[in-house]
Protein backbone atom coordinates (compact mmCIF):
# COMPACT_ATOMS: atom_id res chain seq x y z
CA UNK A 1 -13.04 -12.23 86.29
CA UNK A 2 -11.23 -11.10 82.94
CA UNK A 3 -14.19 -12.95 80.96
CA UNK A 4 -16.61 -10.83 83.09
CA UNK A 5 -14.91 -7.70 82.34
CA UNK A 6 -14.55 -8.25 78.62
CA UNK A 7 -18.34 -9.21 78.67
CA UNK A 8 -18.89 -5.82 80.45
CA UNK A 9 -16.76 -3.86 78.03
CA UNK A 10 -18.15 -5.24 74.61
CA UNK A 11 -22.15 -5.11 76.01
CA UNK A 12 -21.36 -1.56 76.62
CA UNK A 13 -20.27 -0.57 73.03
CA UNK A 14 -23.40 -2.74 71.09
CA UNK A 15 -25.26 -0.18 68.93
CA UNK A 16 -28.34 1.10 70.57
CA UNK A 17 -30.61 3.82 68.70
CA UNK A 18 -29.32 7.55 70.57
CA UNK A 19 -31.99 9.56 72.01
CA UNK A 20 -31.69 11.83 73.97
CA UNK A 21 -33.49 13.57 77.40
CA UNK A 22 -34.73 17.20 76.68
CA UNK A 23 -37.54 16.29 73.73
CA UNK A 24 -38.35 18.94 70.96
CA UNK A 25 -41.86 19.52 70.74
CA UNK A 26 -42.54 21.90 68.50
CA UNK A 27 -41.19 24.47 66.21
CA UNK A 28 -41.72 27.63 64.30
CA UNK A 29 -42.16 27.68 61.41
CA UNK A 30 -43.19 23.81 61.80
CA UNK A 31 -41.22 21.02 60.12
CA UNK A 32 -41.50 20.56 56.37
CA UNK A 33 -43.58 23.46 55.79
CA UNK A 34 -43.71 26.19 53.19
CA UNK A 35 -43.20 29.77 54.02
CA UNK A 36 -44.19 32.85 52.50
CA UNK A 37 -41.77 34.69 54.08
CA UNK A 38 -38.15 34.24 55.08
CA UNK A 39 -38.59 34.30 59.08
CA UNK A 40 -36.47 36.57 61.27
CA UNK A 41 -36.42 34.01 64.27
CA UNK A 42 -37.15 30.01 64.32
CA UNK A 43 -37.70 29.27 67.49
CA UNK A 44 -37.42 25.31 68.57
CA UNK A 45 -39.72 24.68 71.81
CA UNK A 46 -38.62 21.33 74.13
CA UNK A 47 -40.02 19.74 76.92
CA UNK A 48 -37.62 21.39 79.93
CA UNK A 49 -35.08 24.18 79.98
CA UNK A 50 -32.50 23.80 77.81
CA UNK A 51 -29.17 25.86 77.20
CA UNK A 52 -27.75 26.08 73.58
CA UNK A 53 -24.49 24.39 72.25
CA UNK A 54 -24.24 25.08 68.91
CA UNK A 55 -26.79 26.13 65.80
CA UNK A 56 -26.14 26.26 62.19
CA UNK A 57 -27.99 27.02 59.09
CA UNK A 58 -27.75 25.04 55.96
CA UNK A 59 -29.04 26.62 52.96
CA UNK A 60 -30.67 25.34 49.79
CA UNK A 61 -27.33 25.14 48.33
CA UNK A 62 -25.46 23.57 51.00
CA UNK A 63 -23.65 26.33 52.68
CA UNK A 64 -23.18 26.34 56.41
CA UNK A 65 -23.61 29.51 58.53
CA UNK A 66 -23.24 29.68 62.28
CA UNK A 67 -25.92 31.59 63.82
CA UNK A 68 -26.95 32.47 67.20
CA UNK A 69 -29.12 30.95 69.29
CA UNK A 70 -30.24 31.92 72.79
CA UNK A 71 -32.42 29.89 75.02
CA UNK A 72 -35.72 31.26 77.09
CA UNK A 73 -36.53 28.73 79.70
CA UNK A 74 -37.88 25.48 76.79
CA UNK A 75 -37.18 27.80 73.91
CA UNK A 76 -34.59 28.16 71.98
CA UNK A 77 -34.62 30.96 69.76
CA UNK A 78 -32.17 31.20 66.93
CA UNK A 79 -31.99 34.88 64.79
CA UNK A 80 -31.95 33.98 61.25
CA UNK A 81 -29.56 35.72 58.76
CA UNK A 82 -31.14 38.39 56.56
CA UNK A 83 -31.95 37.81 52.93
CA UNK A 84 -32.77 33.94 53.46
CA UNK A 85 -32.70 32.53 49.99
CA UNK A 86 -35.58 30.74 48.54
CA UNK A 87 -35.94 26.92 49.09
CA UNK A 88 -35.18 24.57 51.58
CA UNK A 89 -33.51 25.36 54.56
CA UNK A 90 -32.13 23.15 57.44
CA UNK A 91 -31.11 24.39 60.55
CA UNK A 92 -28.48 21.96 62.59
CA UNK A 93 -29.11 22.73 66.13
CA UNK A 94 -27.33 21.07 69.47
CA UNK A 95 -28.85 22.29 73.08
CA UNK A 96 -27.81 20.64 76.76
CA UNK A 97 -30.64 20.11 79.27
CA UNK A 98 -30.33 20.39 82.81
CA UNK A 99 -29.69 16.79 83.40
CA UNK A 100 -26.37 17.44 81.27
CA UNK A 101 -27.54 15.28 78.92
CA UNK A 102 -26.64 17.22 75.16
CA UNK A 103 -28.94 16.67 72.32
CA UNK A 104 -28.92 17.50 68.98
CA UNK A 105 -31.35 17.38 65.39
CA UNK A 106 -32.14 18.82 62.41
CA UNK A 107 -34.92 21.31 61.87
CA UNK A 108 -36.08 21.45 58.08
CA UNK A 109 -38.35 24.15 56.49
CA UNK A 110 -38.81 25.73 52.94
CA UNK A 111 -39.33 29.58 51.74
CA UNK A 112 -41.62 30.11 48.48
CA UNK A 113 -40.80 26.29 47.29
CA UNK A 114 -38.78 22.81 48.04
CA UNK A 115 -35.79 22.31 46.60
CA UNK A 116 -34.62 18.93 48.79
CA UNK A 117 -33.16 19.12 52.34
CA UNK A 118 -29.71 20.06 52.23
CA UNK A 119 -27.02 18.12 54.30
CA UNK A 120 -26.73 18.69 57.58
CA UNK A 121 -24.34 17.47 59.92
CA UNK A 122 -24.78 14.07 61.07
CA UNK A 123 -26.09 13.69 64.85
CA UNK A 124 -23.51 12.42 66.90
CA UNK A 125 -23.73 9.26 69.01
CA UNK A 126 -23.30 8.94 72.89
CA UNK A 127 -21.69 5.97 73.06
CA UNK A 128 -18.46 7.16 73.92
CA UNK A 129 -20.02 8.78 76.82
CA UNK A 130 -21.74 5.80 77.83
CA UNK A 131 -19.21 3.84 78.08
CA UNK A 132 -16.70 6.06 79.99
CA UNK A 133 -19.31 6.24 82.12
CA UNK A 134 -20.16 2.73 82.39
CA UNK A 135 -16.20 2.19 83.37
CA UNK A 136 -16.29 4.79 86.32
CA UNK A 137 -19.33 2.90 87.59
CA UNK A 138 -17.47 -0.07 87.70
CA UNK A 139 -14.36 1.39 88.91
CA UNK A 140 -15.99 3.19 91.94
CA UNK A 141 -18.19 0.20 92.70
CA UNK A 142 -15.61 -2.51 93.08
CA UNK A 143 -12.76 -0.14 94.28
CA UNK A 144 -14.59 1.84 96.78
CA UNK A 145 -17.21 -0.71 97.19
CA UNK A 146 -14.72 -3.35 98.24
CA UNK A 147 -12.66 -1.51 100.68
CA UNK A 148 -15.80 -0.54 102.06
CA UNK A 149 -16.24 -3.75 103.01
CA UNK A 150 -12.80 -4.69 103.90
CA UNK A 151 -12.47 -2.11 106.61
CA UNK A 152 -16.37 -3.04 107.78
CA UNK A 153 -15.11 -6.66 107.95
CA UNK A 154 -11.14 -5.96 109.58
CA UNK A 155 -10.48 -8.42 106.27
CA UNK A 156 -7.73 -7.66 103.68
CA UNK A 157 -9.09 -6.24 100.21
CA UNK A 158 -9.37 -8.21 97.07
CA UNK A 159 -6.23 -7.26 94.64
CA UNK A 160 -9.02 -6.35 92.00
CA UNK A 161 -10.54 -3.63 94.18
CA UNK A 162 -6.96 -1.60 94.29
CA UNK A 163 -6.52 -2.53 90.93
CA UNK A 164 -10.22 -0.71 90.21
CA UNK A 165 -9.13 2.00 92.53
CA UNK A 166 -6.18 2.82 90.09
CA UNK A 167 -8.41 3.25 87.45
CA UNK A 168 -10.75 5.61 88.84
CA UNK A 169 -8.42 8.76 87.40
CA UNK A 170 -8.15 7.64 83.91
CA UNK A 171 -12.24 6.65 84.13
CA UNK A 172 -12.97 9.82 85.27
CA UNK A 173 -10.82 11.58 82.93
CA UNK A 174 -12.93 9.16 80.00
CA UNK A 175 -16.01 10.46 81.50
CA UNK A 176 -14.81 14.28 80.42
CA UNK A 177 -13.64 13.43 77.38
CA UNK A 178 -16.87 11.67 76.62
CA UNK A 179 -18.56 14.63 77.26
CA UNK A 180 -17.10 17.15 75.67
CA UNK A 181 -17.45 14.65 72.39
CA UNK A 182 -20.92 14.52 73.12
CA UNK A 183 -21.38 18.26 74.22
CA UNK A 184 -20.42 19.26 71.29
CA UNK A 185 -21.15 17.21 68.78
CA UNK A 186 -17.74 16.98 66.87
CA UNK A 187 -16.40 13.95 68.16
CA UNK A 188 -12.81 12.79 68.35
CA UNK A 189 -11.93 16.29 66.94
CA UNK A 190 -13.10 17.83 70.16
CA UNK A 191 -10.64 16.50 72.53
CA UNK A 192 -8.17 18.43 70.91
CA UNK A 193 -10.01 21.58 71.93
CA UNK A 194 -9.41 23.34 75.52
CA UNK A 195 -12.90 24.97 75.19
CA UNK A 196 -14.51 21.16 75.17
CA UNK A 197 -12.52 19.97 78.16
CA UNK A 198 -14.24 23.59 80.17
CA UNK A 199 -17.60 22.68 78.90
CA UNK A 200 -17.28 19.24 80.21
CA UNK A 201 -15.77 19.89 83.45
CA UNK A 202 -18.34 22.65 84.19
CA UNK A 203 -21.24 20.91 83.77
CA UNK A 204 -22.94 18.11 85.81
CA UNK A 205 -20.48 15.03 84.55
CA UNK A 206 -17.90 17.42 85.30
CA UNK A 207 -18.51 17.74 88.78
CA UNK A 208 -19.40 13.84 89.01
CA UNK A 209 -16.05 12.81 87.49
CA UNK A 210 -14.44 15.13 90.34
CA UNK A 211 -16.43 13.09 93.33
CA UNK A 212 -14.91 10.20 92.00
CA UNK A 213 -11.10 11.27 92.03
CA UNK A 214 -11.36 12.24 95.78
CA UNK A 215 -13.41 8.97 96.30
CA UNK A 216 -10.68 6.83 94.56
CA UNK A 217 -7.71 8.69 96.44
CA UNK A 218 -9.41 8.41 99.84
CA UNK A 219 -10.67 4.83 99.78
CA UNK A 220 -6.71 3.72 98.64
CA UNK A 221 -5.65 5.14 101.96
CA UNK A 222 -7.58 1.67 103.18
CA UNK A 223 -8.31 3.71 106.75
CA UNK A 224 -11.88 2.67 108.14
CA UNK A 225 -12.61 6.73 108.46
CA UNK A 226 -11.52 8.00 104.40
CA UNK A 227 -12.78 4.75 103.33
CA UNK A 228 -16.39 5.43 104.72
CA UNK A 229 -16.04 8.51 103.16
CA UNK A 230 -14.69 7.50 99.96
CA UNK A 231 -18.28 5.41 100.12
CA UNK A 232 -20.22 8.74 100.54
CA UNK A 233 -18.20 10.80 97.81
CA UNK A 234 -18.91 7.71 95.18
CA UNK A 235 -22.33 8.21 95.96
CA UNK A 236 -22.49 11.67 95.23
CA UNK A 237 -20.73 11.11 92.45
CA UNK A 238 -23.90 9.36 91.12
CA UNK A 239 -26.00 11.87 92.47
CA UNK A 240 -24.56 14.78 91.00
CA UNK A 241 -25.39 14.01 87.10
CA UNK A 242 -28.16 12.06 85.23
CA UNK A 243 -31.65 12.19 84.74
CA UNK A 244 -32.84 10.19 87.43
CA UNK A 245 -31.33 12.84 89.69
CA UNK A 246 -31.86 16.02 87.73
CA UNK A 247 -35.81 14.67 87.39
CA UNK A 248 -38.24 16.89 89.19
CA UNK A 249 -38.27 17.69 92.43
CA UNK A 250 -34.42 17.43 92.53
CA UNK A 251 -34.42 17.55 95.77
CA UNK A 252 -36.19 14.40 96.65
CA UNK A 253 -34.76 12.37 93.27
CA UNK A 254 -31.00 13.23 94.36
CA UNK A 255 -31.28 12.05 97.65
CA UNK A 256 -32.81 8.85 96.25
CA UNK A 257 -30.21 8.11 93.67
CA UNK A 258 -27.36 8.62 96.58
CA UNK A 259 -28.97 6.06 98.86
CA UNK A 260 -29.43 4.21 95.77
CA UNK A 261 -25.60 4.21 94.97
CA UNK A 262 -24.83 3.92 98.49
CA UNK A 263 -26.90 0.40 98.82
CA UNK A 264 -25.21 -0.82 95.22
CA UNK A 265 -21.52 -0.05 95.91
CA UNK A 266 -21.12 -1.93 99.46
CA UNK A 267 -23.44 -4.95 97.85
CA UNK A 268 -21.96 -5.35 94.45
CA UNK A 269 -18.34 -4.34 95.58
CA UNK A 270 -18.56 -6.81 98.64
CA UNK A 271 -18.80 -9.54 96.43
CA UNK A 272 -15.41 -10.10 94.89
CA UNK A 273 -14.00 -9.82 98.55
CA UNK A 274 -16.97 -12.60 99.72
CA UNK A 275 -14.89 -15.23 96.77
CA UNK A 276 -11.88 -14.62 98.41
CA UNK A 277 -13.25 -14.99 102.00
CA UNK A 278 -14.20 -18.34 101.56
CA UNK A 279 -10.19 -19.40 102.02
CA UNK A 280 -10.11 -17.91 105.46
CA UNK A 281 -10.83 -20.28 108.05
CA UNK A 282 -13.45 -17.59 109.86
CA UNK A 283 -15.81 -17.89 106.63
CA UNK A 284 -19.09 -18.46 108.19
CA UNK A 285 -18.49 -15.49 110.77
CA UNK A 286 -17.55 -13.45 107.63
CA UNK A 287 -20.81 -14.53 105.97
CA UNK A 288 -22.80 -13.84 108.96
CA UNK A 289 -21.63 -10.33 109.01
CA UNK A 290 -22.37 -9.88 105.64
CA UNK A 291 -26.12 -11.18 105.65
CA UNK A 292 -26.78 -8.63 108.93
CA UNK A 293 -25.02 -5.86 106.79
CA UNK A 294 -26.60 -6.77 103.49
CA UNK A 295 -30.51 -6.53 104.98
CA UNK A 296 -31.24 -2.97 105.15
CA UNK A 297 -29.18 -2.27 101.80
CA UNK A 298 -30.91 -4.76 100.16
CA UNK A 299 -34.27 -2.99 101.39
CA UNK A 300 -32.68 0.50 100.68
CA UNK A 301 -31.90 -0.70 97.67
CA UNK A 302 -35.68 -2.22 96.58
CA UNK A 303 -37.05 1.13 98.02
CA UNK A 304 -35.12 4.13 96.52
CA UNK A 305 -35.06 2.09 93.14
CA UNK A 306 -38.88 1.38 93.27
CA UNK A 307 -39.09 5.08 94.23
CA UNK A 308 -37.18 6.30 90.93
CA UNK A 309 -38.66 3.60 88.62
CA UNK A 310 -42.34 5.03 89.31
CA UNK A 311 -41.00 8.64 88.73
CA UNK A 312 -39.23 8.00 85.69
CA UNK A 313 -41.66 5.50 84.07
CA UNK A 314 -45.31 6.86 85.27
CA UNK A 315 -46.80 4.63 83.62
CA UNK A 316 -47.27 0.81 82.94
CA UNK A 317 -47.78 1.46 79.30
CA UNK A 318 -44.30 2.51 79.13
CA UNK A 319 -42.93 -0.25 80.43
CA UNK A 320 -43.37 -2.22 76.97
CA UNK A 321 -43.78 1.04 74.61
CA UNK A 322 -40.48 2.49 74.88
CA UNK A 323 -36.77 1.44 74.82
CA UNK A 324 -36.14 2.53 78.49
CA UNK A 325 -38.71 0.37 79.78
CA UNK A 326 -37.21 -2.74 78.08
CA UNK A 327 -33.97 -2.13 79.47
CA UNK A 328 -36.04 -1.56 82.85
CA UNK A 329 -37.74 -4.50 82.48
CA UNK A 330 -34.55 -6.25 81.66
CA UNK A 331 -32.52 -5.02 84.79
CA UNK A 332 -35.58 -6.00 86.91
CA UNK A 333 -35.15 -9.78 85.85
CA UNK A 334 -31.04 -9.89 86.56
CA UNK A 335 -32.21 -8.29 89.84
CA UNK A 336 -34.74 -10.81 90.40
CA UNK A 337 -31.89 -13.34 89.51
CA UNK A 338 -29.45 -11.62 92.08
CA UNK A 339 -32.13 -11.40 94.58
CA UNK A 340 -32.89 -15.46 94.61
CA UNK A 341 -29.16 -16.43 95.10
CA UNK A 342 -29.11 -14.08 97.52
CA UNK A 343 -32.11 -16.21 99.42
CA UNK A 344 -29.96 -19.02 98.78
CA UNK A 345 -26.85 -18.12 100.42
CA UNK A 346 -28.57 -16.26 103.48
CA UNK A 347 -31.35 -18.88 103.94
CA UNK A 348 -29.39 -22.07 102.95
CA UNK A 349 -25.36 -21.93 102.14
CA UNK A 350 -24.60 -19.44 105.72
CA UNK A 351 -26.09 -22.73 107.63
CA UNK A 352 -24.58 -24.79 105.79
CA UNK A 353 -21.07 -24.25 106.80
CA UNK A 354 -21.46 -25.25 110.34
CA UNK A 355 -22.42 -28.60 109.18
CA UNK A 356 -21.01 -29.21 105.56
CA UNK A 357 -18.35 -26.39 104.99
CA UNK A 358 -16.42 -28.37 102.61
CA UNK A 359 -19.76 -28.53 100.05
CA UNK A 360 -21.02 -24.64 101.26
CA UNK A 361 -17.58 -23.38 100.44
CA UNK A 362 -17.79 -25.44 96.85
CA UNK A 363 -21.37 -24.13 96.21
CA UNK A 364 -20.65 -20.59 97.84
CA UNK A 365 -17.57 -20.33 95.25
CA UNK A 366 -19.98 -21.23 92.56
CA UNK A 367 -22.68 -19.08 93.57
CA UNK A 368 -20.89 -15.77 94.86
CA UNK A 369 -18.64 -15.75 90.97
CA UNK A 370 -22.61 -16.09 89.82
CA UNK A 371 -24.03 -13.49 91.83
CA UNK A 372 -20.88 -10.83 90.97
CA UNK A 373 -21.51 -11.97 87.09
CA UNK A 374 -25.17 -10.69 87.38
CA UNK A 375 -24.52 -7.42 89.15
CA UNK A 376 -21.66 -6.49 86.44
CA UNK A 377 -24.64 -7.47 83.78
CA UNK A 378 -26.99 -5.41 85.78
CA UNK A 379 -24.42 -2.37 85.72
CA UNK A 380 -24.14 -2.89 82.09
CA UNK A 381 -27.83 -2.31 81.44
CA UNK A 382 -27.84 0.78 84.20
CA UNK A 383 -25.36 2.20 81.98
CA UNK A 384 -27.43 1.29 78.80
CA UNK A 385 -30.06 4.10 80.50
CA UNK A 386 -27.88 6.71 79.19
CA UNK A 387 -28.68 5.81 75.83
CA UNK A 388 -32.24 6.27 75.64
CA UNK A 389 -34.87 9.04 77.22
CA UNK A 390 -37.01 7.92 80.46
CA UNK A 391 -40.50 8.38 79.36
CA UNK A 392 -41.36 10.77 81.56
CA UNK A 393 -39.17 13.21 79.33
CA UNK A 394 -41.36 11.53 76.50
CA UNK A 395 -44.88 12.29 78.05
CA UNK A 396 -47.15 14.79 76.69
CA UNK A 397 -45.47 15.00 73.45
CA UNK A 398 -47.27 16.01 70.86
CA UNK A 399 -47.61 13.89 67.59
CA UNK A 400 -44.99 14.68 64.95
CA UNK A 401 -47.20 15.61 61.73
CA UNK A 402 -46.80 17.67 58.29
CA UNK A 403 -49.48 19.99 56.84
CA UNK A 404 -50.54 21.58 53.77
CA UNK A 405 -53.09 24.34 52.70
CA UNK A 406 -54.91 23.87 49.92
CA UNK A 407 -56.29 26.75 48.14
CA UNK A 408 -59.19 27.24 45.45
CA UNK A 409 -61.75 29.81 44.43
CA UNK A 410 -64.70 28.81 46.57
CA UNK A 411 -63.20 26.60 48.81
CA UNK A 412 -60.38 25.69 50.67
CA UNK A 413 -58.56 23.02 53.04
CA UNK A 414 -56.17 22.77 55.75
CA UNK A 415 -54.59 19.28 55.73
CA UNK A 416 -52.65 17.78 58.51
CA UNK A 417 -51.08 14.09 58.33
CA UNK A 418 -49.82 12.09 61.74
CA UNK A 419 -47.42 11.34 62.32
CA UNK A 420 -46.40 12.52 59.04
CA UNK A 421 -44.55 9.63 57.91
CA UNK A 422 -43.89 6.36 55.82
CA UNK A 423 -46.51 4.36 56.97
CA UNK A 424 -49.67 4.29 58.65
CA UNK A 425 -51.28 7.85 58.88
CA UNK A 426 -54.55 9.62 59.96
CA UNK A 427 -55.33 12.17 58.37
CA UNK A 428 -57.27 15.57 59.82
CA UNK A 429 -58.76 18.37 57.39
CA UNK A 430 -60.17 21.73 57.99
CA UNK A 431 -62.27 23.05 55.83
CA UNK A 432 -62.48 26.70 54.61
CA UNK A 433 -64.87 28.70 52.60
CA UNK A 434 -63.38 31.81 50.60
CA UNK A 435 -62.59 34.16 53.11
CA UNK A 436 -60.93 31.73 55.00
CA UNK A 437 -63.82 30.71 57.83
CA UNK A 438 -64.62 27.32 58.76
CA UNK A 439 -67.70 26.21 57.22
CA UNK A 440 -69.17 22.99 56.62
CA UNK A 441 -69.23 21.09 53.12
CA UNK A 442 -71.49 18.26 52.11
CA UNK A 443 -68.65 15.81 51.75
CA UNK A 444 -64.99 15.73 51.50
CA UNK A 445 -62.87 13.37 49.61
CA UNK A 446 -59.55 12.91 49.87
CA UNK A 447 -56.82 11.42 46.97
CA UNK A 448 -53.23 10.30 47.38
CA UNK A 449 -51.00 9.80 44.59
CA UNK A 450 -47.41 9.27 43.79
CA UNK A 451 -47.57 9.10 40.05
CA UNK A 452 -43.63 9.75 39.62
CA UNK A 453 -43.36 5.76 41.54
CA UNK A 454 -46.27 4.46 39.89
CA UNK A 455 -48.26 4.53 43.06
CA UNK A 456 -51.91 5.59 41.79
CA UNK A 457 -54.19 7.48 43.61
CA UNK A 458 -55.52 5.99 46.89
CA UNK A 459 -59.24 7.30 47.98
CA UNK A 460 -60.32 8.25 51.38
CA UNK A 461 -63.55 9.83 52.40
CA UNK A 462 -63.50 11.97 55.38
CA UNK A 463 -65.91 11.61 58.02
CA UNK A 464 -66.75 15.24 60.54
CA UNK A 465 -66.37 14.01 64.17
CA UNK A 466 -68.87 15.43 66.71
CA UNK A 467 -66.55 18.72 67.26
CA UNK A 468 -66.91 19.71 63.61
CA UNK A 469 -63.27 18.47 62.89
CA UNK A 470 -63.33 16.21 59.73
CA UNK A 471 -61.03 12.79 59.75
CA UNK A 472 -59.70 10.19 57.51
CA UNK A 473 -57.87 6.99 57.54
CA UNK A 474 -55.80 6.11 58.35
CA UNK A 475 -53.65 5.48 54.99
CA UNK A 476 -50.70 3.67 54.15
CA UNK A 477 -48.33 5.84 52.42
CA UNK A 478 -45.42 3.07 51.63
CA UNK A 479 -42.47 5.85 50.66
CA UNK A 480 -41.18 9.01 51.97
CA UNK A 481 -40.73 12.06 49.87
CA UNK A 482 -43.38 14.03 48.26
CA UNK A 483 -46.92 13.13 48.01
CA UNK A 484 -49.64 14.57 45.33
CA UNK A 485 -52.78 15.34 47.89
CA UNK A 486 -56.04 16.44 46.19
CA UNK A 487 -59.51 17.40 47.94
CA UNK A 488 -62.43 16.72 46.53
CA UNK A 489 -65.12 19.27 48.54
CA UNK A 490 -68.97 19.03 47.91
CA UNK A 491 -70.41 22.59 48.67
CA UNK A 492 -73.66 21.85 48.04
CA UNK A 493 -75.78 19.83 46.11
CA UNK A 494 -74.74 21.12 43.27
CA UNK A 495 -71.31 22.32 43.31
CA UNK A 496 -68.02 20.89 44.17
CA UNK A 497 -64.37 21.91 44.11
CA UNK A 498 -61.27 20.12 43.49
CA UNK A 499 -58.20 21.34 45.22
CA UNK A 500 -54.76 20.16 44.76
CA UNK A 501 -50.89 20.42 46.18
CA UNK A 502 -48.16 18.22 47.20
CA UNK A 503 -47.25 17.18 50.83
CA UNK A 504 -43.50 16.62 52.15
CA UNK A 505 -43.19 13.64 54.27
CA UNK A 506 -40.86 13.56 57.36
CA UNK A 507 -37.47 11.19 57.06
């Protein structure tokens, strides 16, 4: 059992990429453009209502000013300081969506020219709030869990479930720290600050870390009535904060994540109490009990979890295009795992005992330490969820890109590269006449160059679609940084225009 622990503990703190669960998808003025004019708001747009946590502006010579930022529904709108200097500005902004979930970037723009992106404070990770979280899971699903099923089966609980039990407080108390570190985006540093600890207990991991404490402290009484109880609270618990719950409508996704939790704790935290069963000489009555008990919270389980999947997936695509969907698709095979030794002691071992109990207890022992191994590997990769965005926060994004306008005496160009970064690009061009109207040129050709690296000039000719907008690529562009971009525009037969500037790729 140590082993499995250990195992749960150091599969919990492996470095996984941090995303988050609101998405940004758009700003104003746009990422890595050039300004005219110093702007008097930016204004960040995201993909659901967001609340802000913290904004600061770093200017082209480093200096940090805190601003303020206010949110409208997805907007947040930050009022930028008078007399913005000339150059590159980048604004370090932190917001909290409804889920709870904080996230955090860096916006980068530039007035009149670029001077480089200043420093900005690095993003911080969620791991520490992962894994305090991961730890009350565990805690509330073999405490509570197994005096669930000691009361349900008149047996004695497993020493590990109190011992899980006395953890709850000190889990819970992780899962606030966790979160104000993550809320705010400073770390260790913040548990040293009162005004973390009040952001973390009043928002939706607050009130989950609460649930727990009272399901902890009820289920130790060991009576069949605060125990059952205890099994309701720990549901809530999971209920109250997350995105599967806080995904729209709440108030069909909550109820499914509690029946959810309600199905895992009694399975899972039966199991340890199952091992020790096999000692008593009433073992197959035990296991018969269990099997009739385990039925419907098997199918509760299957249903409400098939139910959430489709929600927070949508679509099969995702299932093999984003990081949640390979830790989905990796939970689904331990549960497929979990589900066949299940068969096997329901359809085969239970029987067995009347006949053979001396090999079905061997082979139960075996199997059961098996079974509990898998669900403490499936509640590391439930846990792992916290780590990376479900897709449906993902969907409808638009393409990250960069643009440029190009100007020139009879002609001119607007120029937008997607997704704007090292690598593989297409490339979409508008063309202008002099007074700034669409009109339509002969041919357009388009030249990439990074003479400062040695990379020479790469040719593209652009193509008009049947809408009138005109296309190329895509193009590999093999480093970041600043790109020489020159259009080469046919008016007619007999004139032509070359048009020049420099494009800023995204990090």
């Amino acid at each position: 059992m140590l082993r499995v622990l250990v195992i749960f503990f150091v599969s919990l703190i492996l470095p996984m990429q941090a995303l988050a669960h609101a998405q940004l998808r758009g700003a104003e003025p746009a990422a890595g453009t050039i300004i005219d004019v110093a702007p008097q708001e930016i204004i960040l747009t995201f993909n659901e209502p967001i609340a802000p946590l913290q904004a600061r502006l770093f200017g082209p010579d480093g200096a940090a000013t805190d601003v303020e930022a206010r949110a409208l529904g997805p907007d947040l709108i930050i009022t930028a300081p008078d007399g913005l200097a000339e150059g590159t500005h980048a604004l370090s902004w932190r917001v909290v969506s409804d889920d709870g979930h904080p996230v955090g970037g860096t916006h980068v723009f530039s007035i009149g020219f670029e001077t480089g992106a200043p420093e900005a404070a690095p993003e911080a990770l969620p791991l520490p709030a992962a894994v305090a979280r991961g730890a009350l899971t565990l805690a509330l699903v073999i405490g509570v869990g197994g005096m669930v099923w000691a009361v349900l089966s008149q047996t004695p609980a497993p020493r590990v479930a109190a011992a899980a039990l006395w953890s709850v407080p000190l889990a819970s108390l992780a899962v606030l720290g966790g979160q104000a570190m993550d809320l705010t985006g400073d770390g260790v540093a913040a548990l040293a600050r009162m005004d973390a600890w009040a952001m973390a207990a009043n928002s939706p991991f607050g009130i989950a870390a609460g649930l727990a404490v009272f399901a902890g402290v009820l289920a130790m009484t060991g009576h069949r009535l605060p125990v059952l109880l205890a099994w309701v609270l720990a549901a809530l618990s999971f209920a109250s904060a997350g995105h599967a719950a806080r995904a729209e409508p709440v108030a069909l996704m909550a109820p499914l994540v509690f029946a959810h939790a309600l199905a895992l704790i009694f399975w899972a935290g039966a199991l340890p109490g199952l091992i020790v069963a096999l000692r008593r000489p009433d073992t197959e009555a035990l296991m018969l009990r269990f099997s009739r008990l385990a039925v419907p919270m098997v199918a509760l389980l299957v249903l409400s979890g098939a139910a959430l999947a489709w929600r927070q997936i949508e679509t099969l695509d995702a299932l093999t295009s984003t990081a949640y969907g390979w830790v989905f698709l990796a939970k689904m095979a331990v549960f497929a795992c979990i589900l066949v030794l299940a068969a096997w002691h329901k359809l085969r071992l239970t029987p067995m005992l009347a006949s053979n109990g001396a090999l079905a207890r061997l082979r139960f022992n075996r199997s059961l330490r098996l079974e509990l191994g898998l669900m403490l590997a499936l509640l590391v990769l439930t846990a792992a969820f916290r780590l990376t965005p479900p897709p449906r926060a993902m969907a409808d994004l638009p393409e990250s890109h960069v643009e440029v306008h190009l100007h020139g005496r009879e002609s001119m160009a607007d120029i937008a590269l997607i997704p704007g970064r090292p690598g593989q690009n297409r490339v979409e061009i508008i063309p202008l006449d002099g007074d700034f109207q669409p009109f339509t040129p002969l041919e357009v050709t388009l030249f990439f160059a990074k003479p400062e690296e040695g990379l020479e000039r790469i040719e593209l000719r652009a193509t008009m679609d049947a809408d009138g907008l005109w296309t190329a690529g895509p193009v590999h562009l093999p480093q970041g940084g600043t790109w020489d971009v020159v259009a080469d525009v046919l008016i007619t037969d007999f004139r032509k225009e070359l048009i020049g500037g420099e494009m800023q790729l995204l990090p």
